[in-house]
PDB file of C-alpha atoms in Angstrom:
ATOM      1  CA  GLU Z   1    -247.564 171.890  70.244  1.00  0.00           C
ATOM      2  CA  ALA Z   2    -244.238 173.737  70.243  1.00  0.00           C
ATOM      3  CA  GLN Z   3    -244.893 177.375  69.527  1.00  0.00           C
ATOM      4  CA  VAL Z   4    -244.152 181.033  70.067  1.00  0.00           C
ATOM      5  CA  THR Z   5    -247.179 183.179  70.759  1.00  0.00           C
ATOM      6  CA  GLN Z   6    -247.496 186.946  70.516  1.00  0.00           C
ATOM      7  CA  ASN Z   7    -250.249 189.266  71.562  1.00  0.00           C
ATOM      8  CA  PRO Z   8    -251.839 191.320  70.256  1.00  0.00           C
ATOM      9  CA  ARG Z   9    -251.619 190.440  66.570  1.00  0.00           C
ATOM     10  CA  TYR Z  10    -252.739 193.887  65.487  1.00  0.00           C
ATOM     11  CA  LEU Z  11    -252.488 197.157  67.367  1.00  0.00           C
ATOM     12  CA  ILE Z  12    -253.291 200.734  66.429  1.00  0.00           C
ATOM     13  CA  THR Z  13    -252.246 203.360  68.928  1.00  0.00           C
ATOM     14  CA  VAL Z  14    -251.386 207.034  69.224  1.00  0.00           C
ATOM     15  CA  THR Z  15    -248.065 208.726  69.716  1.00  0.00           C
ATOM     16  CA  GLY Z  16    -246.861 208.609  73.310  1.00  0.00           C
ATOM     17  CA  LYS Z  17    -249.241 205.990  74.673  1.00  0.00           C
ATOM     18  CA  LYS Z  18    -247.226 203.254  76.349  1.00  0.00           C
ATOM     19  CA  LEU Z  19    -247.805 199.738  75.083  1.00  0.00           C
ATOM     20  CA  THR Z  20    -246.548 196.212  75.655  1.00  0.00           C
ATOM     21  CA  VAL Z  21    -246.416 193.341  73.203  1.00  0.00           C
ATOM     22  CA  THR Z  22    -246.225 189.983  74.916  1.00  0.00           C
ATOM     23  CA  CYS Z  23    -244.239 186.979  73.739  1.00  0.00           C
ATOM     24  CA  SER Z  24    -244.242 183.487  75.190  1.00  0.00           C
ATOM     25  CA  GLN Z  25    -242.583 180.217  74.161  1.00  0.00           C
ATOM     26  CA  ASN Z  26    -243.205 176.680  75.412  1.00  0.00           C
ATOM     27  CA  MET Z  27    -239.981 175.029  74.219  1.00  0.00           C
ATOM     28  CA  ASN Z  28    -237.780 175.826  77.218  1.00  0.00           C
ATOM     29  CA  HIS Z  29    -235.516 177.886  74.969  1.00  0.00           C
ATOM     30  CA  GLU Z  30    -232.708 179.909  76.531  1.00  0.00           C
ATOM     31  CA  TYR Z  31    -232.529 182.529  73.775  1.00  0.00           C
ATOM     32  CA  MET Z  32    -235.296 184.926  72.810  1.00  0.00           C
ATOM     33  CA  SER Z  33    -235.260 187.861  70.459  1.00  0.00           C
ATOM     34  CA  TRP Z  34    -237.379 190.655  69.035  1.00  0.00           C
ATOM     35  CA  TYR Z  35    -237.202 191.770  65.414  1.00  0.00           C
ATOM     36  CA  ARG Z  36    -238.898 194.405  63.381  1.00  0.00           C
ATOM     37  CA  GLN Z  37    -239.615 193.890  59.694  1.00  0.00           C
ATOM     38  CA  ASP Z  38    -239.859 196.839  57.339  1.00  0.00           C
ATOM     39  CA  PRO Z  39    -240.201 196.770  53.537  1.00  0.00           C
ATOM     40  CA  GLY Z  40    -236.826 196.619  51.833  1.00  0.00           C
ATOM     41  CA  LEU Z  41    -234.940 196.316  55.114  1.00  0.00           C
ATOM     42  CA  GLY Z  42    -235.551 192.690  56.036  1.00  0.00           C
ATOM     43  CA  LEU Z  43    -235.558 191.728  59.711  1.00  0.00           C
ATOM     44  CA  ARG Z  44    -233.583 193.817  62.149  1.00  0.00           C
ATOM     45  CA  GLN Z  45    -232.956 192.713  65.690  1.00  0.00           C
ATOM     46  CA  ILE Z  46    -234.218 195.030  68.424  1.00  0.00           C
ATOM     47  CA  TYR Z  47    -233.242 193.249  71.644  1.00  0.00           C
ATOM     48  CA  TYR Z  48    -232.308 189.759  72.644  1.00  0.00           C
ATOM     49  CA  SER Z  49    -232.022 187.695  75.799  1.00  0.00           C
ATOM     50  CA  MET Z  50    -229.664 184.811  76.404  1.00  0.00           C
ATOM     51  CA  ASN Z  51    -231.364 183.751  79.620  1.00  0.00           C
ATOM     52  CA  VAL Z  52    -233.489 184.973  82.517  1.00  0.00           C
ATOM     53  CA  GLU Z  53    -232.434 188.469  83.603  1.00  0.00           C
ATOM     54  CA  VAL Z  54    -229.871 188.653  80.753  1.00  0.00           C
ATOM     55  CA  THR Z  55    -230.818 191.033  77.959  1.00  0.00           C
ATOM     56  CA  ASP Z  56    -228.852 193.084  75.464  1.00  0.00           C
ATOM     57  CA  LYS Z  57    -229.344 195.522  72.618  1.00  0.00           C
ATOM     58  CA  GLY Z  58    -229.640 194.377  69.057  1.00  0.00           C
ATOM     59  CA  ASP Z  59    -229.177 196.526  65.980  1.00  0.00           C
ATOM     60  CA  VAL Z  60    -232.105 198.938  66.454  1.00  0.00           C
ATOM     61  CA  PRO Z  61    -232.870 199.230  70.205  1.00  0.00           C
ATOM     62  CA  GLU Z  62    -233.774 202.940  70.410  1.00  0.00           C
ATOM     63  CA  GLY Z  63    -237.273 203.515  71.735  1.00  0.00           C
ATOM     64  CA  TYR Z  64    -237.754 199.982  73.039  1.00  0.00           C
ATOM     65  CA  LYS Z  65    -237.378 198.149  76.332  1.00  0.00           C
ATOM     66  CA  VAL Z  66    -237.526 194.476  77.230  1.00  0.00           C
ATOM     67  CA  SER Z  67    -237.454 192.308  80.323  1.00  0.00           C
ATOM     68  CA  ARG Z  68    -236.911 188.610  80.950  1.00  0.00           C
ATOM     69  CA  LYS Z  69    -238.179 187.703  84.390  1.00  0.00           C
ATOM     70  CA  GLU Z  70    -239.262 184.202  83.407  1.00  0.00           C
ATOM     71  CA  LYS Z  71    -237.708 181.865  80.893  1.00  0.00           C
ATOM     72  CA  ARG Z  72    -240.826 181.550  78.764  1.00  0.00           C
ATOM     73  CA  ASN Z  73    -241.785 185.242  78.498  1.00  0.00           C
ATOM     74  CA  PHE Z  74    -240.061 188.157  76.777  1.00  0.00           C
ATOM     75  CA  PRO Z  75    -242.289 191.229  76.490  1.00  0.00           C
ATOM     76  CA  LEU Z  76    -241.460 194.207  74.288  1.00  0.00           C
ATOM     77  CA  ILE Z  77    -242.266 197.603  75.765  1.00  0.00           C
ATOM     78  CA  LEU Z  78    -242.670 200.876  73.901  1.00  0.00           C
ATOM     79  CA  GLU Z  79    -242.713 203.567  76.577  1.00  0.00           C
ATOM     80  CA  SER Z  80    -243.557 206.427  74.220  1.00  0.00           C
ATOM     81  CA  PRO Z  81    -244.335 205.107  70.745  1.00  0.00           C
ATOM     82  CA  SER Z  82    -243.690 207.275  67.716  1.00  0.00           C
ATOM     83  CA  PRO Z  83    -244.861 206.921  64.094  1.00  0.00           C
ATOM     84  CA  ASN Z  84    -241.440 205.626  62.995  1.00  0.00           C
ATOM     85  CA  GLN Z  85    -242.099 202.561  65.144  1.00  0.00           C
ATOM     86  CA  THR Z  86    -244.974 201.559  62.877  1.00  0.00           C
ATOM     87  CA  SER Z  87    -243.821 198.137  61.741  1.00  0.00           C
ATOM     88  CA  LEU Z  88    -244.335 194.381  61.833  1.00  0.00           C
ATOM     89  CA  TYR Z  89    -242.776 192.865  64.942  1.00  0.00           C
ATOM     90  CA  PHE Z  90    -241.675 189.271  65.450  1.00  0.00           C
ATOM     91  CA  CYS Z  91    -240.623 187.444  68.544  1.00  0.00           C
ATOM     92  CA  ALA Z  92    -238.398 184.385  68.135  1.00  0.00           C
ATOM     93  CA  SER Z  93    -236.744 181.802  70.348  1.00  0.00           C
ATOM     94  CA  SER Z  94    -234.020 179.159  70.113  1.00  0.00           C
ATOM     95  CA  PHE Z  95    -231.777 177.082  72.330  1.00  0.00           C
ATOM     96  CA  GLN Z  96    -228.809 179.314  71.529  1.00  0.00           C
ATOM     97  CA  GLY Z  97    -228.452 182.529  69.585  1.00  0.00           C
ATOM     98  CA  GLY Z  98    -226.977 180.940  66.485  1.00  0.00           C
ATOM     99  CA  ASP Z  99    -229.436 178.068  66.263  1.00  0.00           C
ATOM    100  CA  GLU Z 100    -232.528 177.955  64.099  1.00  0.00           C
ATOM    101  CA  GLN Z 101    -235.066 180.299  65.554  1.00  0.00           C
ATOM    102  CA  TYR Z 102    -238.780 179.681  65.950  1.00  0.00           C
ATOM    103  CA  PHE Z 103    -240.902 182.680  65.129  1.00  0.00           C
ATOM    104  CA  GLY Z 104    -244.189 183.933  66.454  1.00  0.00           C
ATOM    105  CA  PRO Z 105    -246.976 184.985  64.073  1.00  0.00           C
ATOM    106  CA  GLY Z 106    -246.122 188.673  64.243  1.00  0.00           C
ATOM    107  CA  THR Z 107    -247.674 191.849  65.631  1.00  0.00           C
ATOM    108  CA  ARG Z 108    -248.575 194.589  63.221  1.00  0.00           C
ATOM    109  CA  LEU Z 109    -248.255 197.919  65.014  1.00  0.00           C
ATOM    110  CA  THR Z 110    -249.482 201.238  63.694  1.00  0.00           C
ATOM    111  CA  VAL Z 111    -248.633 204.435  65.585  1.00  0.00           C
ATOM    112  CA  THR Z 112    -250.558 207.521  64.491  1.00  0.00           C
TER     113      THR Z 112
ATOM    114  CA  ALA F   1    -218.839 190.585  61.681  1.00  0.00           C
ATOM    115  CA  GLN F   2    -221.244 188.684  59.500  1.00  0.00           C
ATOM    116  CA  SER F   3    -223.602 189.760  56.756  1.00  0.00           C
ATOM    117  CA  VAL F   4    -225.895 188.401  54.074  1.00  0.00           C
ATOM    118  CA  THR F   5    -226.508 189.729  50.582  1.00  0.00           C
ATOM    119  CA  GLN F   6    -229.614 188.798  48.642  1.00  0.00           C
ATOM    120  CA  LEU F   7    -229.394 190.537  45.290  1.00  0.00           C
ATOM    121  CA  GLY F   8    -232.628 191.877  43.913  1.00  0.00           C
ATOM    122  CA  SER F   9    -235.896 192.168  45.768  1.00  0.00           C
ATOM    123  CA  HIS F  10    -238.206 190.284  43.462  1.00  0.00           C
ATOM    124  CA  VAL F  11    -238.023 187.153  41.326  1.00  0.00           C
ATOM    125  CA  SER F  12    -240.787 185.986  39.019  1.00  0.00           C
ATOM    126  CA  VAL F  13    -240.958 182.509  37.485  1.00  0.00           C
ATOM    127  CA  SER F  14    -243.533 180.480  35.600  1.00  0.00           C
ATOM    128  CA  GLU F  15    -245.194 177.522  37.231  1.00  0.00           C
ATOM    129  CA  GLY F  16    -243.051 174.465  36.592  1.00  0.00           C
ATOM    130  CA  ALA F  17    -239.867 176.476  36.019  1.00  0.00           C
ATOM    131  CA  LEU F  18    -236.690 176.314  38.047  1.00  0.00           C
ATOM    132  CA  VAL F  19    -236.540 178.489  41.139  1.00  0.00           C
ATOM    133  CA  LEU F  20    -233.135 179.987  41.970  1.00  0.00           C
ATOM    134  CA  LEU F  21    -232.787 182.473  44.821  1.00  0.00           C
ATOM    135  CA  ARG F  22    -229.281 183.719  45.460  1.00  0.00           C
ATOM    136  CA  CYS F  23    -227.603 184.275  48.807  1.00  0.00           C
ATOM    137  CA  ASN F  24    -224.032 185.299  49.520  1.00  0.00           C
ATOM    138  CA  TYR F  25    -222.664 185.638  53.004  1.00  0.00           C
ATOM    139  CA  SER F  26    -219.721 187.113  54.807  1.00  0.00           C
ATOM    140  CA  SER F  27    -218.383 185.498  57.951  1.00  0.00           C
ATOM    141  CA  SER F  28    -215.000 185.375  59.632  1.00  0.00           C
ATOM    142  CA  VAL F  29    -215.687 181.920  61.087  1.00  0.00           C
ATOM    143  CA  PRO F  30    -217.385 178.792  59.743  1.00  0.00           C
ATOM    144  CA  PRO F  31    -220.978 179.833  59.209  1.00  0.00           C
ATOM    145  CA  TYR F  32    -224.328 178.352  59.979  1.00  0.00           C
ATOM    146  CA  LEU F  33    -226.691 179.182  57.104  1.00  0.00           C
ATOM    147  CA  PHE F  34    -230.466 179.209  56.952  1.00  0.00           C
ATOM    148  CA  TRP F  35    -233.291 179.844  54.544  1.00  0.00           C
ATOM    149  CA  TYR F  36    -236.635 180.954  55.940  1.00  0.00           C
ATOM    150  CA  VAL F  37    -239.927 181.426  54.104  1.00  0.00           C
ATOM    151  CA  GLN F  38    -242.663 183.891  55.007  1.00  0.00           C
ATOM    152  CA  TYR F  39    -246.110 183.383  53.547  1.00  0.00           C
ATOM    153  CA  PRO F  40    -248.487 186.360  53.530  1.00  0.00           C
ATOM    154  CA  ASN F  41    -249.630 187.383  56.999  1.00  0.00           C
ATOM    155  CA  GLN F  42    -247.583 184.695  58.691  1.00  0.00           C
ATOM    156  CA  GLY F  43    -244.375 184.390  60.661  1.00  0.00           C
ATOM    157  CA  LEU F  44    -241.131 182.980  59.337  1.00  0.00           C
ATOM    158  CA  GLN F  45    -240.780 179.240  58.858  1.00  0.00           C
ATOM    159  CA  LEU F  46    -237.494 177.395  58.497  1.00  0.00           C
ATOM    160  CA  LEU F  47    -237.003 175.879  55.033  1.00  0.00           C
ATOM    161  CA  LEU F  48    -233.572 174.371  55.569  1.00  0.00           C
ATOM    162  CA  LYS F  49    -230.286 174.896  57.347  1.00  0.00           C
ATOM    163  CA  TYR F  50    -226.605 174.105  57.012  1.00  0.00           C
ATOM    164  CA  THR F  51    -224.380 173.754  60.054  1.00  0.00           C
ATOM    165  CA  THR F  52    -221.734 171.125  59.306  1.00  0.00           C
ATOM    166  CA  GLY F  53    -221.361 168.024  57.162  1.00  0.00           C
ATOM    167  CA  ALA F  54    -222.961 167.529  53.773  1.00  0.00           C
ATOM    168  CA  THR F  55    -222.913 170.728  51.760  1.00  0.00           C
ATOM    169  CA  LEU F  56    -226.089 169.939  49.817  1.00  0.00           C
ATOM    170  CA  VAL F  57    -228.994 170.423  52.152  1.00  0.00           C
ATOM    171  CA  LYS F  58    -232.543 169.349  51.453  1.00  0.00           C
ATOM    172  CA  GLY F  59    -235.456 171.112  53.055  1.00  0.00           C
ATOM    173  CA  ILE F  60    -239.203 171.132  53.071  1.00  0.00           C
ATOM    174  CA  ASN F  61    -241.469 171.549  50.044  1.00  0.00           C
ATOM    175  CA  GLY F  62    -238.828 170.291  47.593  1.00  0.00           C
ATOM    176  CA  PHE F  63    -236.302 173.065  48.209  1.00  0.00           C
ATOM    177  CA  GLU F  64    -232.590 172.507  48.530  1.00  0.00           C
ATOM    178  CA  ALA F  65    -229.472 174.644  48.921  1.00  0.00           C
ATOM    179  CA  GLU F  66    -225.764 174.051  48.478  1.00  0.00           C
ATOM    180  CA  PHE F  67    -223.098 175.549  50.700  1.00  0.00           C
ATOM    181  CA  LYS F  68    -220.125 176.635  48.570  1.00  0.00           C
ATOM    182  CA  LYS F  69    -217.356 177.918  50.768  1.00  0.00           C
ATOM    183  CA  SER F  70    -215.157 179.036  47.865  1.00  0.00           C
ATOM    184  CA  GLU F  71    -217.975 181.212  46.539  1.00  0.00           C
ATOM    185  CA  THR F  72    -219.356 182.189  49.994  1.00  0.00           C
ATOM    186  CA  SER F  73    -222.763 181.258  48.658  1.00  0.00           C
ATOM    187  CA  PHE F  74    -225.836 179.374  49.796  1.00  0.00           C
ATOM    188  CA  HIS F  75    -228.283 179.599  46.887  1.00  0.00           C
ATOM    189  CA  LEU F  76    -231.770 178.142  47.213  1.00  0.00           C
ATOM    190  CA  THR F  77    -233.225 176.058  44.382  1.00  0.00           C
ATOM    191  CA  LYS F  78    -236.325 174.092  43.512  1.00  0.00           C
ATOM    192  CA  PRO F  79    -236.616 172.207  40.212  1.00  0.00           C
ATOM    193  CA  SER F  80    -240.260 173.010  39.540  1.00  0.00           C
ATOM    194  CA  ALA F  81    -242.136 175.990  40.975  1.00  0.00           C
ATOM    195  CA  HIS F  82    -245.672 175.674  42.290  1.00  0.00           C
ATOM    196  CA  MET F  83    -248.133 178.490  42.763  1.00  0.00           C
ATOM    197  CA  SER F  84    -247.988 177.807  46.491  1.00  0.00           C
ATOM    198  CA  ASP F  85    -244.288 178.767  46.533  1.00  0.00           C
ATOM    199  CA  ALA F  86    -245.169 182.439  46.167  1.00  0.00           C
ATOM    200  CA  ALA F  87    -243.787 184.033  49.323  1.00  0.00           C
ATOM    201  CA  GLU F  88    -240.891 186.044  50.699  1.00  0.00           C
ATOM    202  CA  TYR F  89    -237.634 184.206  51.278  1.00  0.00           C
ATOM    203  CA  PHE F  90    -234.918 185.196  53.719  1.00  0.00           C
ATOM    204  CA  CYS F  91    -231.371 183.944  53.923  1.00  0.00           C
ATOM    205  CA  ALA F  92    -229.644 184.181  57.308  1.00  0.00           C
ATOM    206  CA  VAL F  93    -226.174 183.525  58.720  1.00  0.00           C
ATOM    207  CA  SER F  94    -224.906 182.788  62.198  1.00  0.00           C
ATOM    208  CA  ARG F  95    -222.133 180.762  63.801  1.00  0.00           C
ATOM    209  CA  ALA F  96    -221.739 178.206  66.539  1.00  0.00           C
ATOM    210  CA  GLY F  97    -221.874 179.388  70.119  1.00  0.00           C
ATOM    211  CA  ALA F  98    -224.230 180.789  72.711  1.00  0.00           C
ATOM    212  CA  ASN F  99    -223.133 184.365  71.982  1.00  0.00           C
ATOM    213  CA  SER F 100    -223.919 184.278  68.296  1.00  0.00           C
ATOM    214  CA  LYS F 101    -226.942 185.768  66.553  1.00  0.00           C
ATOM    215  CA  LEU F 102    -228.834 185.383  63.307  1.00  0.00           C
ATOM    216  CA  THR F 103    -228.214 188.062  60.703  1.00  0.00           C
ATOM    217  CA  PHE F 104    -230.825 188.214  57.960  1.00  0.00           C
ATOM    218  CA  GLY F 105    -230.689 189.352  54.377  1.00  0.00           C
ATOM    219  CA  LYS F 106    -233.253 191.823  53.101  1.00  0.00           C
ATOM    220  CA  GLY F 107    -235.408 189.092  51.599  1.00  0.00           C
ATOM    221  CA  ILE F 108    -236.599 188.211  48.100  1.00  0.00           C
ATOM    222  CA  THR F 109    -240.215 188.051  47.026  1.00  0.00           C
ATOM    223  CA  LEU F 110    -240.948 185.110  44.754  1.00  0.00           C
ATOM    224  CA  SER F 111    -243.903 185.362  42.377  1.00  0.00           C
ATOM    225  CA  VAL F 112    -245.124 182.355  40.406  1.00  0.00           C
ATOM    226  CA  ARG F 113    -246.984 182.950  37.121  1.00  0.00           C
ATOM    227  CA  PRO F 114    -249.619 180.452  35.964  1.00  0.00           C
TER     228      PRO F 114
END
């Protein structure tokens, strides 16, 4: 089954404790992206990757890091989480950036 | 630059009534347009998309949308609402090319009254 998986689905952590949210796709997609969803703001892109070892900032990259060492995986790293990073995070993938994107189920992060 | 405007944050309709969710876009090149649906506690699912060709696009669950270039609009409609249509709906715009990206509107929550 074609899918995008994210782990964990729910995470509660404390300010400053490094965390990683994993994302994996099995569709051989070139393009992968991370979004955060906040009430009233829709989805905002954090980082994206057009291929292995090619990543770039989206609209709200501050406080986040990513890497793309393998085509299928695109982890999101919060080196020092802060409460303003409490949000719902989605990973997505597609063949190209402008194509329809396939979304993971989301990771709800709470930073206290 | 590209952008999407979804006016209003909430629409409420009665079961069996027409659903109309509005989307206007801004793009300097021919756009690709999408509608996604998000059910509670789930990820986003593609409802329908327009890239080229026929301007009336049919999607899943009885939804359709019409691309109107002159009005820069891509409104989503469904003739008869079901309770199961209650969800959040996002319009998005992009363009052809590997360097392009999806830009989302802020979303509209659809409620369906019995």
